[in-house]
Tab-separated table of C-alpha atoms in Angstrom:
chain	number	residue	atom	x	y	z
D	1	UNK	CA	7.674	13.249	-6.243
D	2	UNK	CA	11.431	12.568	-6.935
D	3	UNK	CA	11.517	9.831	-9.746
D	4	UNK	CA	12.074	9.343	-13.353
D	5	UNK	CA	9.594	8.247	-16.057
D	6	UNK	CA	10.252	5.975	-18.986
D	7	UNK	CA	7.186	5.739	-21.114
D	8	UNK	CA	5.829	2.325	-22.431
D	9	UNK	CA	3.322	1.130	-24.863
D	10	UNK	CA	0.269	1.733	-22.639
D	11	UNK	CA	-0.471	3.710	-19.538
D	12	UNK	CA	-0.538	0.487	-17.234
D	13	UNK	CA	2.853	-0.592	-18.691
D	14	UNK	CA	4.537	2.580	-17.680
D	15	UNK	CA	7.981	1.885	-15.940
D	16	UNK	CA	9.306	4.379	-13.786
D	17	UNK	CA	12.730	3.238	-14.962
D	18	UNK	CA	14.884	6.066	-13.465
D	19	UNK	CA	13.515	5.595	-10.068
D	20	UNK	CA	15.844	4.431	-7.391
D	21	UNK	CA	16.010	0.747	-6.940
D	22	UNK	CA	16.581	-1.500	-3.942
D	23	UNK	CA	16.609	-5.223	-2.745
D	24	UNK	CA	13.619	-6.026	-0.503
D	25	UNK	CA	14.700	-8.649	2.111
D	26	UNK	CA	12.453	-11.063	3.882
D	27	UNK	CA	12.422	-11.473	7.554
D	28	UNK	CA	14.417	-14.723	7.656
D	29	UNK	CA	17.960	-13.174	6.919
D	30	UNK	CA	20.098	-12.028	4.110
D	31	UNK	CA	19.592	-12.607	0.366
D	32	UNK	CA	20.689	-15.878	-0.817
D	33	UNK	CA	23.493	-15.969	-3.301
D	34	UNK	CA	22.660	-15.290	-6.917
D	35	UNK	CA	23.291	-19.141	-7.743
D	36	UNK	CA	20.796	-20.603	-5.196
D	37	UNK	CA	18.394	-23.065	-6.597
D	38	UNK	CA	15.394	-22.523	-4.470
D	39	UNK	CA	13.607	-19.913	-6.647
D	40	UNK	CA	10.692	-19.348	-4.264
D	41	UNK	CA	12.848	-18.757	-1.256
D	42	UNK	CA	15.315	-16.563	-3.173
D	43	UNK	CA	12.186	-14.590	-4.550
D	44	UNK	CA	11.103	-13.834	-1.013
D	45	UNK	CA	14.439	-12.973	0.310
D	46	UNK	CA	15.774	-10.619	-2.444
D	47	UNK	CA	13.427	-8.775	-4.960
D	48	UNK	CA	14.090	-5.552	-6.846
D	49	UNK	CA	11.797	-2.668	-5.875
D	50	UNK	CA	10.998	0.787	-7.075
D	51	UNK	CA	11.605	3.500	-4.528
D	52	UNK	CA	9.718	6.708	-4.696
D	53	UNK	CA	10.048	9.812	-2.522
D	54	UNK	CA	6.667	11.209	-2.542
D	55	UNK	CA	6.832	14.861	-1.041
D	56	UNK	CA	3.026	15.344	-1.268
D	57	UNK	CA	2.664	12.654	1.174
D	58	UNK	CA	5.916	13.149	3.015
D	59	UNK	CA	6.777	9.507	2.575
D	60	UNK	CA	9.152	7.114	0.918
D	61	UNK	CA	7.185	4.327	-0.823
D	62	UNK	CA	8.566	0.952	-2.311
D	63	UNK	CA	6.605	-0.778	-4.988
D	64	UNK	CA	7.016	-3.795	-7.164
D	65	UNK	CA	9.536	-3.717	-10.028
D	66	UNK	CA	9.478	-7.532	-10.797
D	67	UNK	CA	7.263	-7.032	-12.991
D	68	UNK	CA	7.030	-3.245	-12.719
D	69	UNK	CA	3.927	-1.787	-11.240
D	70	UNK	CA	2.412	1.616	-12.462
D	71	UNK	CA	2.548	4.275	-9.850
D	72	UNK	CA	0.636	7.691	-10.106
D	73	UNK	CA	-1.173	10.351	-8.238
D	74	UNK	CA	-4.830	10.150	-7.779
D	75	UNK	CA	-6.764	12.978	-6.074
D	76	UNK	CA	-9.547	11.966	-3.837
D	77	UNK	CA	-11.918	14.742	-2.525
D	78	UNK	CA	-8.979	17.072	-3.173
D	79	UNK	CA	-6.449	15.157	-1.205
D	80	UNK	CA	-3.532	13.709	-3.062
D	81	UNK	CA	-3.065	9.865	-2.978
D	82	UNK	CA	-0.616	7.701	-4.792
D	83	UNK	CA	-1.733	4.430	-6.281
D	84	UNK	CA	0.552	1.425	-7.333
D	85	UNK	CA	-1.328	-0.905	-9.777
D	86	UNK	CA	-0.228	-4.335	-11.188
D	87	UNK	CA	0.530	-4.622	-14.947
D	88	UNK	CA	-1.914	-6.166	-17.402
D	89	UNK	CA	-0.643	-9.589	-17.372
D	90	UNK	CA	-0.386	-9.886	-13.421
D	91	UNK	CA	-2.852	-12.149	-11.573
D	92	UNK	CA	-4.681	-11.326	-9.621
D	93	UNK	CA	-5.125	-7.596	-10.797
D	94	UNK	CA	-4.419	-5.673	-7.625
D	95	UNK	CA	-3.662	-2.221	-6.494
D	96	UNK	CA	-1.983	-0.531	-3.426
D	97	UNK	CA	-3.059	2.924	-2.264
D	98	UNK	CA	-1.025	5.261	-0.048
D	99	UNK	CA	-2.357	8.457	1.834
D	100	UNK	CA	-1.210	10.702	4.462
D	101	UNK	CA	-2.329	13.693	6.510
D	102	UNK	CA	0.854	15.673	6.990
D	103	UNK	CA	-1.261	18.672	8.287
D	104	UNK	CA	-2.574	16.684	11.057
D	105	UNK	CA	-0.618	17.462	14.359
D	106	UNK	CA	1.670	14.432	15.550
D	107	UNK	CA	-0.004	12.210	18.085
D	108	UNK	CA	2.022	10.386	20.760
D	109	UNK	CA	-1.044	7.770	21.081
D	110	UNK	CA	-2.985	6.619	18.302
D	111	UNK	CA	-6.357	5.291	19.540
D	112	UNK	CA	-8.552	2.478	18.070
D	113	UNK	CA	-11.485	4.850	17.586
D	114	UNK	CA	-9.576	7.210	15.384
D	115	UNK	CA	-8.340	4.586	13.028
D	116	UNK	CA	-11.684	2.899	13.064
D	117	UNK	CA	-13.478	5.914	12.017
D	118	UNK	CA	-11.113	6.571	9.196
D	119	UNK	CA	-11.309	2.802	7.984
D	120	UNK	CA	-15.022	2.748	8.068
D	121	UNK	CA	-15.194	6.093	6.265
D	122	UNK	CA	-12.690	4.676	3.460
D	123	UNK	CA	-15.049	1.554	3.196
D	124	UNK	CA	-17.754	3.854	1.897
D	125	UNK	CA	-15.586	4.431	-1.092
D	126	UNK	CA	-15.715	0.790	-1.796
D	127	UNK	CA	-19.600	0.846	-2.123
D	128	UNK	CA	-20.364	-0.308	1.542
D	129	UNK	CA	-23.570	1.095	2.952
D	130	UNK	CA	-23.547	2.934	6.356
D	131	UNK	CA	-24.833	-0.109	8.181
D	132	UNK	CA	-22.061	-2.450	6.873
D	133	UNK	CA	-19.458	0.318	7.334
D	134	UNK	CA	-20.440	0.479	11.040
D	135	UNK	CA	-20.061	-3.229	11.471
D	136	UNK	CA	-16.278	-3.163	10.380
D	137	UNK	CA	-14.065	-4.411	13.251
D	138	UNK	CA	-10.452	-3.184	13.370
D	139	UNK	CA	-7.512	-5.140	14.932
D	140	UNK	CA	-4.118	-3.913	15.942
D	141	UNK	CA	-1.532	-3.965	13.251
D	142	UNK	CA	2.074	-2.970	12.481
D	143	UNK	CA	3.806	-2.571	9.318
D	144	UNK	CA	7.624	-1.555	9.605
D	145	UNK	CA	7.571	1.740	11.693
D	146	UNK	CA	3.916	2.223	11.392
D	147	UNK	CA	1.710	1.154	14.233
D	148	UNK	CA	-2.123	1.316	14.112
D	149	UNK	CA	-5.074	-0.701	13.090
D	150	UNK	CA	-6.507	-2.529	10.150
D	151	UNK	CA	-9.404	-4.339	8.671
D	152	UNK	CA	-10.455	-6.554	5.890
D	153	UNK	CA	-13.738	-6.324	4.191
D	154	UNK	CA	-15.390	-7.045	0.761
D	155	UNK	CA	-16.164	-4.086	-1.419
D	156	UNK	CA	-16.548	-3.155	-5.074
D	157	UNK	CA	-14.328	-1.205	-7.596
D	158	UNK	CA	-16.213	-0.251	-10.797
D	159	UNK	CA	-18.891	-2.904	-9.983
D	160	UNK	CA	-16.126	-5.655	-9.564
D	161	UNK	CA	-16.248	-7.417	-6.155
D	162	UNK	CA	-12.912	-6.922	-4.322
D	163	UNK	CA	-11.183	-7.981	-1.014
D	164	UNK	CA	-9.932	-4.838	0.532
D	165	UNK	CA	-7.482	-4.276	3.455
D	166	UNK	CA	-7.137	-0.836	4.879
D	167	UNK	CA	-4.554	0.142	7.433
D	168	UNK	CA	-4.439	3.384	9.319
D	169	UNK	CA	-1.536	4.201	11.682
D	170	UNK	CA	1.523	6.201	12.201
D	171	UNK	CA	5.187	6.194	13.643
D	172	UNK	CA	4.896	7.468	17.141
D	173	UNK	CA	5.040	11.152	17.202
D	174	UNK	CA	4.438	11.418	13.394
D	175	UNK	CA	1.332	12.172	11.322
D	176	UNK	CA	-1.265	9.472	10.260
D	177	UNK	CA	-0.663	7.359	7.119
D	178	UNK	CA	-3.245	5.029	5.368
D	179	UNK	CA	-2.189	1.977	3.499
D	180	UNK	CA	-4.775	0.184	1.259
D	181	UNK	CA	-4.613	-2.995	-0.751
D	182	UNK	CA	-7.314	-4.422	-2.887
D	183	UNK	CA	-7.696	-7.334	-5.428
D	184	UNK	CA	-10.096	-9.811	-6.597
D	185	UNK	CA	-12.460	-11.464	-4.000
D	186	UNK	CA	-10.828	-14.590	-2.433
D	187	UNK	CA	-7.383	-13.500	-3.601
D	188	UNK	CA	-6.009	-11.111	-0.870
D	189	UNK	CA	-3.771	-13.912	0.477
D	190	UNK	CA	-1.951	-13.962	-2.665
D	191	UNK	CA	-0.866	-10.351	-2.011
D	192	UNK	CA	0.676	-11.018	1.376
D	193	UNK	CA	4.313	-10.757	0.062
D	194	UNK	CA	3.469	-7.830	-2.036
D	195	UNK	CA	1.999	-5.996	0.847
D	196	UNK	CA	4.882	-7.118	3.189
D	197	UNK	CA	7.383	-5.892	0.673
D	198	UNK	CA	5.836	-2.512	0.383
D	199	UNK	CA	4.123	-1.669	3.625
D	200	UNK	CA	7.004	-2.665	5.789
D	201	UNK	CA	9.306	-0.131	4.057
D	202	UNK	CA	7.104	3.006	4.249
D	203	UNK	CA	9.169	5.813	5.831
D	204	UNK	CA	8.744	9.420	6.667
D	205	UNK	CA	10.857	11.873	4.581
């Protein structure tokens, strides 16, 4: 992965300080001037983000930098994933996970059954039993250049009950990508802007 690293006091406070930075914009237009007084609106329109070019995934990924989130590789079943986790003082504690399958041939069409199978299989990693996994319904979704399907469900991470959202899709003609977000139960709505700023900027290298 092409980025830099500046060590902090703890692992979770690590700042990839030499990473490229950019301003993530909202859908309502250009960023407001620096002197604008509507802080909430300005925060939505312009926010500094870390940019990571992750060669293992074949993706460019944007994550939060105000405050900075930790970003590191996590191997799951021998396949690399990259996880962004919120800092210690962030509420609610949250994480975004990015995965891809560069070795899977590009698909001109991406069917619901393919995404549904991947999402239900992912749900098992969050403690769902086979019956509950099979009951998961997926809906069409789009994040930036990525088109596919996603689902929300309740699972567990280290015995803590979490709200989970899993998206599986691809840019037409490209390999599949999985985007996952999870946080405390009942708090997923508070991550809507975090997910928007990150997921809509995922690009292929």
